[in-house]
Structures are given as structure tokens and as C-alpha cells.
mmCIF file of C-alpha atoms in Angstrom:
data_model
loop_
_atom_site.group_PDB
_atom_site.id
_atom_site.type_symbol
_atom_site.label_atom_id
_atom_site.label_comp_id
_atom_site.label_asym_id
_atom_site.label_seq_id
_atom_site.Cartn_x
_atom_site.Cartn_y
_atom_site.Cartn_z
ATOM 1 C CA MET A 1 80.367 121.589 96.705
ATOM 2 C CA GLU A 2 83.981 121.933 95.514
ATOM 3 C CA ASN A 3 83.062 124.638 92.982
ATOM 4 C CA SER A 4 81.037 126.836 95.322
ATOM 5 C CA SER A 5 82.480 129.794 97.190
ATOM 6 C CA TYR A 6 84.042 129.317 100.596
ATOM 7 C CA ASN A 7 81.185 131.066 102.427
ATOM 8 C CA SER A 8 78.620 129.016 100.530
ATOM 9 C CA GLN A 9 80.492 125.814 101.415
ATOM 10 C CA ILE A 10 80.506 126.719 105.089
ATOM 11 C CA ARG A 11 76.785 127.508 105.054
ATOM 12 C CA GLN A 12 76.013 124.150 103.468
ATOM 13 C CA LEU A 13 78.324 122.324 105.858
ATOM 14 C CA ARG A 14 76.703 124.029 108.843
ATOM 15 C CA ILE A 15 73.305 122.799 107.650
ATOM 16 C CA LEU A 16 74.777 119.293 107.299
ATOM 17 C CA ALA A 17 76.235 119.566 110.807
ATOM 18 C CA GLU A 18 72.883 120.620 112.265
ATOM 19 C CA ALA A 19 71.223 117.666 110.531
ATOM 20 C CA ALA A 20 73.877 115.310 111.906
ATOM 21 C CA LEU A 21 73.352 116.498 115.481
ATOM 22 C CA THR A 22 69.700 115.453 115.389
ATOM 23 C CA GLN A 23 70.976 111.870 115.400
ATOM 24 C CA TYR A 24 72.675 112.324 118.790
ATOM 25 C CA ASP A 25 71.026 112.662 122.174
ATOM 26 C CA ILE A 26 72.962 115.697 123.378
ATOM 27 C CA GLY A 27 70.259 118.332 123.867
ATOM 28 C CA SER A 28 70.327 121.814 122.346
ATOM 29 C CA ALA A 29 73.638 122.834 120.814
ATOM 30 C CA ARG A 30 75.609 125.711 119.330
ATOM 31 C CA LEU A 31 78.092 125.144 116.469
ATOM 32 C CA THR A 32 81.425 126.935 116.026
ATOM 33 C CA LEU A 33 83.621 126.259 112.988
ATOM 34 C CA LEU A 34 87.087 125.018 113.977
ATOM 35 C CA SER A 35 88.640 124.121 110.621
ATOM 36 C CA HIS A 36 87.691 123.413 107.033
ATOM 37 C CA HIS A 37 90.004 121.392 104.835
ATOM 38 C CA ALA A 38 89.304 117.917 103.454
ATOM 39 C CA ASP A 39 87.393 117.234 106.673
ATOM 40 C CA THR A 40 85.415 119.958 108.414
ATOM 41 C CA LEU A 41 85.415 120.271 112.206
ATOM 42 C CA PHE A 42 82.864 122.076 114.362
ATOM 43 C CA ARG A 43 82.999 122.631 118.101
ATOM 44 C CA VAL A 44 79.625 121.673 119.544
ATOM 45 C CA THR A 45 78.538 123.322 122.783
ATOM 46 C CA ALA A 46 75.542 121.409 124.091
ATOM 47 C CA TYR A 47 73.171 122.137 126.960
ATOM 48 C CA PRO A 48 70.867 119.687 128.750
ATOM 49 C CA ARG A 49 67.285 119.878 127.542
ATOM 50 C CA SER A 50 66.092 120.359 131.118
ATOM 51 C CA THR A 51 67.873 123.711 131.261
ATOM 52 C CA TRP A 52 66.045 124.993 128.214
ATOM 53 C CA LEU A 53 62.694 123.519 129.214
ATOM 54 C CA ALA A 54 62.869 125.462 132.459
ATOM 55 C CA GLY A 55 62.937 128.641 130.376
ATOM 56 C CA GLU A 56 66.210 129.826 131.896
ATOM 57 C CA PRO A 57 69.481 130.658 130.124
ATOM 58 C CA PRO A 58 71.966 127.772 130.390
ATOM 59 C CA GLU A 59 74.659 127.965 133.033
ATOM 60 C CA LYS A 60 78.202 127.729 131.710
ATOM 61 C CA ASN A 61 79.070 124.798 133.977
ATOM 62 C CA ALA A 62 76.088 122.879 132.575
ATOM 63 C CA GLU A 63 77.495 122.870 129.043
ATOM 64 C CA THR A 64 79.153 119.863 127.453
ATOM 65 C CA ARG A 65 81.549 120.222 124.547
ATOM 66 C CA PHE A 66 82.103 117.931 121.599
ATOM 67 C CA VAL A 67 83.841 117.953 118.223
ATOM 68 C CA LEU A 68 81.741 117.101 115.183
ATOM 69 C CA ARG A 69 83.698 115.903 112.161
ATOM 70 C CA LEU A 70 82.176 116.006 108.680
ATOM 71 C CA CYS A 71 84.412 113.716 106.657
ATOM 72 C CA ASP A 72 85.628 114.506 103.160
ATOM 73 C CA SER A 73 82.973 113.690 100.557
ATOM 74 C CA ALA A 74 85.481 111.240 99.034
ATOM 75 C CA VAL A 75 85.114 109.003 102.118
ATOM 76 C CA GLN A 76 82.813 106.386 100.658
ATOM 77 C CA GLY A 77 82.566 102.586 100.616
ATOM 78 C CA ARG A 78 85.573 100.845 102.161
ATOM 79 C CA GLU A 79 86.942 104.161 103.447
ATOM 80 C CA ARG A 80 84.021 104.318 105.865
ATOM 81 C CA GLU A 81 85.298 101.155 107.529
ATOM 82 C CA VAL A 82 88.674 102.871 107.918
ATOM 83 C CA VAL A 83 87.036 105.750 109.819
ATOM 84 C CA LYS A 84 84.955 103.348 111.896
ATOM 85 C CA SER A 85 88.123 101.477 112.875
ATOM 86 C CA GLU A 86 89.697 104.718 114.116
ATOM 87 C CA LEU A 87 86.680 105.150 116.383
ATOM 88 C CA GLN A 88 86.864 101.547 117.581
ATOM 89 C CA TRP A 89 90.473 102.094 118.641
ATOM 90 C CA LEU A 90 89.630 105.353 120.407
ATOM 91 C CA THR A 91 86.829 103.561 122.251
ATOM 92 C CA ALA A 92 89.263 100.839 123.347
ATOM 93 C CA LEU A 93 91.866 103.396 124.441
ATOM 94 C CA HIS A 94 89.335 105.319 126.488
ATOM 95 C CA ARG A 95 87.988 102.130 128.072
ATOM 96 C CA ASP A 96 91.206 100.201 128.712
ATOM 97 C CA ALA A 97 94.181 102.555 128.906
ATOM 98 C CA ASN A 98 92.864 105.340 131.170
ATOM 99 C CA ILE A 99 94.559 108.026 129.088
ATOM 100 C CA LEU A 100 93.281 111.363 127.815
ATOM 101 C CA VAL A 101 91.984 110.857 124.263
ATOM 102 C CA PRO A 102 88.790 111.822 122.421
ATOM 103 C CA GLU A 103 85.884 109.531 123.294
ATOM 104 C CA PRO A 104 83.503 108.652 120.439
ATOM 105 C CA VAL A 105 79.822 109.384 121.103
ATOM 106 C CA LEU A 106 77.243 106.886 119.877
ATOM 107 C CA THR A 107 74.227 107.959 117.850
ATOM 108 C CA ARG A 108 70.682 107.331 119.055
ATOM 109 C CA ASN A 109 70.920 104.066 117.091
ATOM 110 C CA ARG A 110 74.092 103.073 118.986
ATOM 111 C CA GLU A 111 76.334 103.590 115.952
ATOM 112 C CA LEU A 112 79.851 105.060 115.973
ATOM 113 C CA GLN A 113 79.200 107.150 112.872
ATOM 114 C CA THR A 114 76.309 108.353 110.761
ATOM 115 C CA SER A 115 75.615 109.781 107.306
ATOM 116 C CA VAL A 116 73.747 112.956 106.420
ATOM 117 C CA GLN A 117 72.610 114.502 103.172
ATOM 118 C CA ILE A 118 70.723 117.670 102.338
ATOM 119 C CA GLU A 119 68.773 118.637 99.268
ATOM 120 C CA ASP A 120 71.329 121.024 97.748
ATOM 121 C CA VAL A 121 74.343 118.727 98.199
ATOM 122 C CA GLU A 122 74.502 115.700 95.916
ATOM 123 C CA GLN A 123 76.892 113.583 97.971
ATOM 124 C CA GLU A 124 76.175 112.488 101.525
ATOM 125 C CA ARG A 125 78.755 113.069 104.246
ATOM 126 C CA LEU A 126 80.003 110.684 106.884
ATOM 127 C CA CYS A 127 79.824 112.290 110.348
ATOM 128 C CA LEU A 128 81.106 111.426 113.779
ATOM 129 C CA LEU A 129 80.990 113.048 117.213
ATOM 130 C CA LEU A 130 83.798 113.043 119.794
ATOM 131 C CA ARG A 131 83.845 114.352 123.339
ATOM 132 C CA TRP A 132 85.953 117.468 123.709
ATOM 133 C CA VAL A 133 89.349 116.798 125.302
ATOM 134 C CA PRO A 134 89.849 119.433 128.036
ATOM 135 C CA GLY A 135 93.125 121.288 128.346
ATOM 136 C CA ARG A 136 95.407 123.244 126.058
ATOM 137 C CA THR A 137 98.352 122.787 123.755
ATOM 138 C CA MET A 138 101.786 124.067 124.697
ATOM 139 C CA ALA A 139 103.535 123.757 121.348
ATOM 140 C CA LEU A 140 105.484 127.000 121.791
ATOM 141 C CA LYS A 141 106.191 126.688 125.537
ATOM 142 C CA LEU A 142 107.430 123.137 125.979
ATOM 143 C CA SER A 143 109.855 122.407 128.793
ATOM 144 C CA PRO A 144 111.842 119.259 129.628
ATOM 145 C CA ILE A 145 109.083 118.323 132.101
ATOM 146 C CA SER A 146 106.519 118.663 129.304
ATOM 147 C CA LEU A 147 108.587 116.404 127.024
ATOM 148 C CA GLU A 148 108.992 113.832 129.788
ATOM 149 C CA ARG A 149 105.204 113.720 130.229
ATOM 150 C CA MET A 150 104.744 113.477 126.465
ATOM 151 C CA GLY A 151 107.114 110.503 126.479
ATOM 152 C CA ILE A 152 105.096 108.829 129.234
ATOM 153 C CA PHE A 153 101.860 109.357 127.316
ATOM 154 C CA MET A 154 103.268 107.924 124.091
ATOM 155 C CA ALA A 155 104.656 104.904 125.922
ATOM 156 C CA GLN A 156 101.216 104.274 127.431
ATOM 157 C CA LEU A 157 99.739 104.474 123.939
ATOM 158 C CA HIS A 158 102.278 101.966 122.637
ATOM 159 C CA ASN A 159 101.749 99.643 125.594
ATOM 160 C CA HIS A 160 98.070 99.524 124.704
ATOM 161 C CA ALA A 161 98.934 98.887 121.050
ATOM 162 C CA HIS A 162 101.191 96.004 122.112
ATOM 163 C CA HIS A 163 98.165 94.154 123.538
ATOM 164 C CA PHE A 164 95.408 95.544 121.302
ATOM 165 C CA MET A 165 93.409 92.861 119.500
ATOM 166 C CA PRO A 166 91.157 94.364 116.791
ATOM 167 C CA PHE A 167 87.826 92.736 116.205
ATOM 168 C CA GLY A 168 85.429 92.463 113.294
ATOM 169 C CA ASP A 169 86.195 94.327 110.082
ATOM 170 C CA PHE A 170 89.017 96.496 111.446
ATOM 171 C CA VAL A 171 90.744 98.436 108.657
ATOM 172 C CA ARG A 172 93.598 100.894 109.130
ATOM 173 C CA PRO A 173 96.507 101.572 106.734
ATOM 174 C CA HIS A 174 99.734 99.564 107.048
ATOM 175 C CA TRP A 175 102.880 101.696 106.733
ATOM 176 C CA ASP A 176 105.894 100.524 104.782
ATOM 177 C CA TRP A 177 108.964 102.536 103.861
ATOM 178 C CA THR A 178 108.219 101.913 100.164
ATOM 179 C CA SER A 179 105.084 104.041 100.594
ATOM 180 C CA VAL A 180 107.469 106.937 101.345
ATOM 181 C CA LEU A 181 110.016 106.291 98.583
ATOM 182 C CA GLY A 182 108.217 104.155 96.018
ATOM 183 C CA THR A 183 105.696 104.702 93.247
ATOM 184 C CA GLY A 184 103.756 107.941 93.627
ATOM 185 C CA THR A 185 106.387 109.640 95.792
ATOM 186 C CA VAL A 186 109.135 112.233 95.323
ATOM 187 C CA LEU A 187 111.505 109.429 94.239
ATOM 188 C CA ASP A 188 109.165 108.462 91.397
ATOM 189 C CA PRO A 189 110.206 110.407 88.240
ATOM 190 C CA ASP A 190 106.628 110.479 86.924
ATOM 191 C CA PHE A 191 105.321 111.869 90.234
ATOM 192 C CA ALA A 192 108.140 114.419 90.386
ATOM 193 C CA SER A 193 107.368 115.531 86.830
ATOM 194 C CA ASP A 194 103.601 115.762 87.292
ATOM 195 C CA GLN A 195 103.257 116.959 90.899
ATOM 196 C CA CYS A 196 106.444 118.679 92.033
ATOM 197 C CA ASP A 197 106.527 121.813 89.872
ATOM 198 C CA GLY A 198 110.145 121.280 88.843
ATOM 199 C CA LEU A 199 111.341 121.571 92.455
ATOM 200 C CA ILE A 200 112.915 118.108 92.673
ATOM 201 C CA GLY A 201 116.369 118.523 91.154
ATOM 202 C CA GLY A 202 119.414 116.296 90.950
ATOM 203 C CA ARG A 203 120.598 116.945 94.498
ATOM 204 C CA ALA A 204 117.200 116.132 95.984
ATOM 205 C CA TYR A 205 116.836 112.996 93.881
ATOM 206 C CA ARG A 206 120.277 111.743 94.969
ATOM 207 C CA LEU A 207 119.420 112.334 98.630
ATOM 208 C CA PHE A 208 116.081 110.522 98.335
ATOM 209 C CA SER A 209 117.785 107.603 96.566
ATOM 210 C CA GLU A 210 120.399 107.308 99.304
ATOM 211 C CA ILE A 211 117.748 107.365 102.023
ATOM 212 C CA ALA A 212 115.813 104.654 100.164
ATOM 213 C CA GLU A 213 118.927 102.481 100.085
ATOM 214 C CA ARG A 214 119.549 102.968 103.818
ATOM 215 C CA ALA A 215 115.885 102.204 104.575
ATOM 216 C CA HIS A 216 116.045 98.973 102.613
ATOM 217 C CA GLU A 217 119.241 97.908 104.377
ATOM 218 C CA GLN A 218 118.088 98.723 107.911
ATOM 219 C CA LEU A 219 114.374 97.945 107.858
ATOM 220 C CA ILE A 220 114.209 94.790 105.793
ATOM 221 C CA ASN A 221 114.977 92.680 108.856
ATOM 222 C CA LEU A 222 113.228 94.836 111.476
ATOM 223 C CA PRO A 223 110.425 92.638 112.850
ATOM 224 C CA LYS A 224 106.781 93.595 112.537
ATOM 225 C CA THR A 225 105.941 91.946 115.836
ATOM 226 C CA SER A 226 104.042 93.705 118.614
ATOM 227 C CA ASP A 227 107.332 94.556 120.350
ATOM 228 C CA TYR A 228 108.224 96.869 117.468
ATOM 229 C CA TYR A 229 105.098 97.425 115.423
ATOM 230 C CA GLY A 230 101.471 98.164 116.207
ATOM 231 C CA LEU A 231 98.674 100.679 115.907
ATOM 232 C CA ILE A 232 100.116 104.181 116.388
ATOM 233 C CA HIS A 233 98.832 107.749 116.290
ATOM 234 C CA ALA A 234 101.209 108.632 113.400
ATOM 235 C CA ASN A 235 100.803 112.415 113.703
ATOM 236 C CA LEU A 236 101.905 113.243 117.250
ATOM 237 C CA LEU A 237 103.186 116.726 116.533
ATOM 238 C CA PRO A 238 103.479 118.961 119.619
ATOM 239 C CA ALA A 239 100.235 120.737 118.638
ATOM 240 C CA ASN A 240 98.335 117.441 118.966
ATOM 241 C CA TYR A 241 99.341 116.949 122.618
ATOM 242 C CA ILE A 242 96.906 118.286 125.207
ATOM 243 C CA PHE A 243 97.945 119.265 128.748
ATOM 244 C CA TYR A 244 95.295 119.157 131.459
ATOM 245 C CA GLN A 245 95.717 119.201 135.259
ATOM 246 C CA GLY A 246 99.060 117.417 135.195
ATOM 247 C CA GLU A 247 97.972 114.917 132.551
ATOM 248 C CA VAL A 248 99.009 114.710 128.919
ATOM 249 C CA GLY A 249 96.670 113.464 126.202
ATOM 250 C CA ALA A 250 96.339 113.667 122.452
ATOM 251 C CA ILE A 251 93.834 114.621 119.770
ATOM 252 C CA ASP A 252 93.497 114.104 116.005
ATOM 253 C CA PHE A 253 93.776 110.349 115.478
ATOM 254 C CA ARG A 254 92.759 110.593 111.807
ATOM 255 C CA HIS A 255 96.142 109.322 110.611
ATOM 256 C CA CYS A 256 96.411 106.339 112.959
ATOM 257 C CA SER A 257 97.942 103.335 111.220
ATOM 258 C CA TRP A 258 99.845 100.100 111.690
ATOM 259 C CA ASN A 259 103.442 101.217 111.896
ATOM 260 C CA TYR A 260 106.656 100.996 113.894
ATOM 261 C CA TYR A 261 106.485 102.667 117.303
ATOM 262 C CA LEU A 262 109.656 104.518 116.366
ATOM 263 C CA TYR A 263 107.721 106.400 113.690
ATOM 264 C CA ASP A 264 105.546 108.001 116.374
ATOM 265 C CA ILE A 265 108.677 109.064 118.249
ATOM 266 C CA ALA A 266 110.196 110.428 115.040
ATOM 267 C CA VAL A 267 107.150 112.645 114.432
ATOM 268 C CA THR A 268 107.333 114.185 117.912
ATOM 269 C CA LEU A 269 111.093 114.641 118.142
ATOM 270 C CA GLY A 270 111.383 115.714 114.516
ATOM 271 C CA ALA A 271 109.522 118.879 115.486
ATOM 272 C CA PHE A 272 112.521 119.904 117.609
ATOM 273 C CA ILE A 273 115.233 119.545 114.971
ATOM 274 C CA GLY A 274 117.362 122.674 115.257
ATOM 275 C CA HIS A 275 115.742 123.769 118.540
ATOM 276 C CA PRO A 276 118.282 125.417 120.912
ATOM 277 C CA GLU A 277 117.361 122.886 123.614
ATOM 278 C CA GLU A 278 116.948 119.903 121.255
ATOM 279 C CA ALA A 279 119.331 117.583 123.140
ATOM 280 C CA THR A 280 117.784 118.388 126.544
ATOM 281 C CA LEU A 281 114.209 117.983 125.302
ATOM 282 C CA ARG A 282 115.074 114.737 123.544
ATOM 283 C CA LYS A 283 116.681 113.321 126.676
ATOM 284 C CA ALA A 284 113.645 114.281 128.767
ATOM 285 C CA PHE A 285 111.279 112.605 126.298
ATOM 286 C CA PHE A 286 113.215 109.329 126.412
ATOM 287 C CA ARG A 287 113.381 109.479 130.207
ATOM 288 C CA GLY A 288 109.594 109.524 130.312
ATOM 289 C CA TYR A 289 109.090 106.998 127.529
ATOM 290 C CA GLU A 290 111.531 104.403 128.836
ATOM 291 C CA SER A 291 110.029 104.574 132.324
ATOM 292 C CA ILE A 292 107.008 102.831 130.763
ATOM 293 C CA HIS A 293 108.056 101.115 127.524
ATOM 294 C CA LEU A 294 111.464 99.715 126.519
ATOM 295 C CA LEU A 295 112.983 100.703 123.204
ATOM 296 C CA PRO A 296 114.548 98.106 120.869
ATOM 297 C CA ASN A 297 118.282 97.660 120.467
ATOM 298 C CA HIS A 298 119.947 100.264 118.217
ATOM 299 C CA ALA A 299 116.886 102.477 118.680
ATOM 300 C CA GLU A 300 118.900 105.689 118.320
ATOM 301 C CA GLN A 301 120.289 104.736 114.922
ATOM 302 C CA LEU A 302 116.901 103.505 113.724
ATOM 303 C CA LEU A 303 115.176 106.615 115.037
ATOM 304 C CA SER A 304 117.392 108.862 112.907
ATOM 305 C CA LEU A 305 116.340 106.892 109.845
ATOM 306 C CA PHE A 306 112.648 107.159 110.787
ATOM 307 C CA MET A 307 113.041 110.912 111.248
ATOM 308 C CA ALA A 308 114.500 111.148 107.739
ATOM 309 C CA LEU A 309 111.642 109.057 106.347
ATOM 310 C CA ARG A 310 109.113 111.235 108.180
ATOM 311 C CA ILE A 311 110.587 114.348 106.547
ATOM 312 C CA ILE A 312 110.155 112.780 103.095
ATOM 313 C CA ASP A 313 106.710 111.456 104.012
ATOM 314 C CA HIS A 314 105.598 114.997 104.822
ATOM 315 C CA LEU A 315 107.037 116.264 101.546
ATOM 316 C CA ASN A 316 104.900 113.716 99.707
ATOM 317 C CA VAL A 317 101.831 114.962 101.575
ATOM 318 C CA LEU A 318 102.571 118.579 100.660
ATOM 319 C CA PHE A 319 103.086 117.810 96.974
ATOM 320 C CA ARG A 320 99.910 115.695 96.812
ATOM 321 C CA SER A 321 97.757 118.396 98.366
ATOM 322 C CA LYS A 322 95.354 120.317 96.148
ATOM 323 C CA ASP A 323 95.203 123.202 98.635
ATOM 324 C CA ALA A 324 96.944 126.372 97.413
ATOM 325 C CA ALA A 325 97.917 127.466 100.931
ATOM 326 C CA THR A 326 99.557 124.100 101.555
ATOM 327 C CA HIS A 327 101.475 124.309 98.275
ATOM 328 C CA ALA A 328 102.821 127.703 99.310
ATOM 329 C CA LEU A 329 104.641 125.984 102.185
ATOM 330 C CA ILE A 330 106.610 123.657 99.905
ATOM 331 C CA PRO A 331 109.689 125.761 98.972
ATOM 332 C CA ASP A 332 110.622 126.548 102.582
ATOM 333 C CA TYR A 333 109.928 123.008 103.779
ATOM 334 C CA LEU A 334 111.924 121.538 100.897
ATOM 335 C CA THR A 335 114.937 123.658 101.892
ATOM 336 C CA PHE A 336 114.597 122.438 105.488
ATOM 337 C CA ALA A 337 114.087 118.834 104.311
ATOM 338 C CA LEU A 338 117.163 118.706 102.102
ATOM 339 C CA GLY A 339 119.326 120.169 104.861
ATOM 340 C CA GLY A 340 117.988 117.682 107.408
ATOM 341 C CA LEU A 341 118.456 114.699 105.092
ATOM 342 C CA GLN A 342 122.008 115.760 104.268
ATOM 343 C CA GLN A 343 122.768 116.033 107.977
ATOM 344 C CA PHE A 344 121.280 112.573 108.614
ATOM 345 C CA LEU A 345 123.468 110.975 105.929
ATOM 346 C CA ALA A 346 126.588 112.740 107.197
ATOM 347 C CA SER A 347 126.018 111.696 110.824
ATOM 348 C CA SER A 348 125.112 108.157 109.719
ATOM 349 C CA ASP A 349 128.347 107.871 107.726
ATOM 350 C CA SER A 350 130.322 109.252 110.666
ATOM 351 C CA ALA A 351 128.802 106.689 113.040
ATOM 352 C CA THR A 352 129.597 103.878 110.613
ATOM 353 C CA ARG A 353 133.259 104.921 110.319
ATOM 354 C CA SER A 354 133.664 105.136 114.088
#
């Protein structure tokens, strides 16, 4: 499928999506493409069969919305257990935490995921269905009240992670700072030579090396107990928060992993670096978060380090991508990244001297 035209890919994926929906008991449905990258997402608008059997057009309030995900064709073997584990956690969150997150829908065979294949596509695709999370994003219109609510939501997520006990063959990635600044990253000369298009120069390499040294010094003794470390969302950018009738929820749990809670906070607050109201928004977020979940000692200092690591982590993702549009973002993000990392080191040195 990789070599076919975009329109041809979408046609084939739509056929796969229609085949996948036959394995769910949701009635008649209409598909709308949401996004097509490694995974492909369709919005599914379903109507009860009784409405159609009556021979009348469906009423809008009778519709039910879902998101159908067709996973990357590379998701095979053990990777399927990784996806299944994401769905197991979402099921537990929906059942136990009473927070707004996507709810997995079981197939007719009571499975969390299913596989489909069509005649013209050699490789089968793993598919899953999630209930649509109502509400809207407010990424460009966030206020201190919004950030406070986001902090409350994240703290509720981390409280659940603190007590979450996975069962069966539960497989999600385990984060370690060496995955950000080790082999196969921007600090690896072979990776920089092969993947980074000559963009990683001496200044960048020195900054990455210094961050790696600070990470080793500060994180080597940071416990991986449930007070500090657990299953997190790992991609809680403002666009992944959903606001609905006074509640805040989240979508897109594809990157969930075992990690420090501070990494989740770094992802959210890192989006406001350089914002005119950064200090006010940051304070509001912590007000909400700490009303639910206590932060560890020296959290502020550690958070700055996690924000620096997140910046480099995202650089690695950009350089690894095979998507041309993603690669086009690299020069501007690299300029931002180097400035942010330099600022982190300067403020860290200043705090040490004082």
C-alpha cells in the first residue's frame, strides 16, 4: 500500500474500515476520514438499526459517534499486545476513575481489537473502535481556569496510575532518559550522520551532551516507585485535552508508557514556553494538580530537566519520521529546541550558584 497514490490508499483503507465495522454491533454507519499517517483514523457516525428498519431518515440525536483506528501495517506480533494493553488501560480508566477518556468498544466476539484484510491488500490491519469523546479542544484559547482544570485532570490520571495493577500480558514501553540521549538518538554520531541531514552541528552536540550529563546526575537516584513513576499518557499536548460541560478529558493514548509523572507535566507545560502568560498559566496548572496529587521534593528543578528531555525526545521523533511534511518542520523546531536547551542550562547553572 505504501507505493500507491494517496487517493488509492484512502480508498483501500475505507474498504478495510467498512470490513472492520461488520465485526461490531453498532448498526448502520457513515465513515469520515479524520487523519492518515502511520495509523488511519475515521469518525464513525452510527445509527440504530431500528431507525433504518422503520424506513425513516435517522434523527440526529439518535446517532452515536465512534473513532475507528486502522493501525500501521507494521503493527504485527508482539506489537499487537502493546495496542491491546493501551485498550486495557483505557477500559480501567473509564471504569474506575470516572474521567473523560475514550472508551474501547468490544467486537461481537467480545474482543478489544480485531484484524481485517481485503483481497487487494497483502497485509492485514489491526483495528479498534473507541467511543467518541464529546467536547472540543481549546488549544488556542486557554485561560488560567482551563490550565487549572487540566492540572486536576492530569492529577486524577496519575492517581489512577499510582494504584493501577496491570493483569495478564500487559505490555507498554518503559521510558528511560537513555532512550532520549543514547543509541539511535541525536547524540549518537551514526544517527546524526544518517538521519539528521547535516543539521546537528557542534553547538547542538555540546548542548545534547550537557543535558545527558545532567540527566544522569539527577535521575540516576530518582525512584521508579508508584509515587514517582507509573503509566502515563505521555503526549498530553493542549490539543489532546477535551473540554466538555465543565469537565476536562483527554484523547490519543497511543503513546502511553511507563514513565515519570513529571514527564506528562513537562509535555503540557512545555507547550507554553515563551507564551506571554506562561508564568500565570503554569501557576494555575500546579494549583489544580496539587489539589489532587502531591509533587515530589525538588519537583520544579526536576521538571525543567524533563522539559529539556521532552524537547530532545521530540527532535528524535521528527528526525526518525519518513513523512516529508514532518521533516519540513525540523529546521524551525531545531532552532526553538537549541534556544530552549541553552536557556535551561543557563537557568540551571544560575540556580546552582545561588
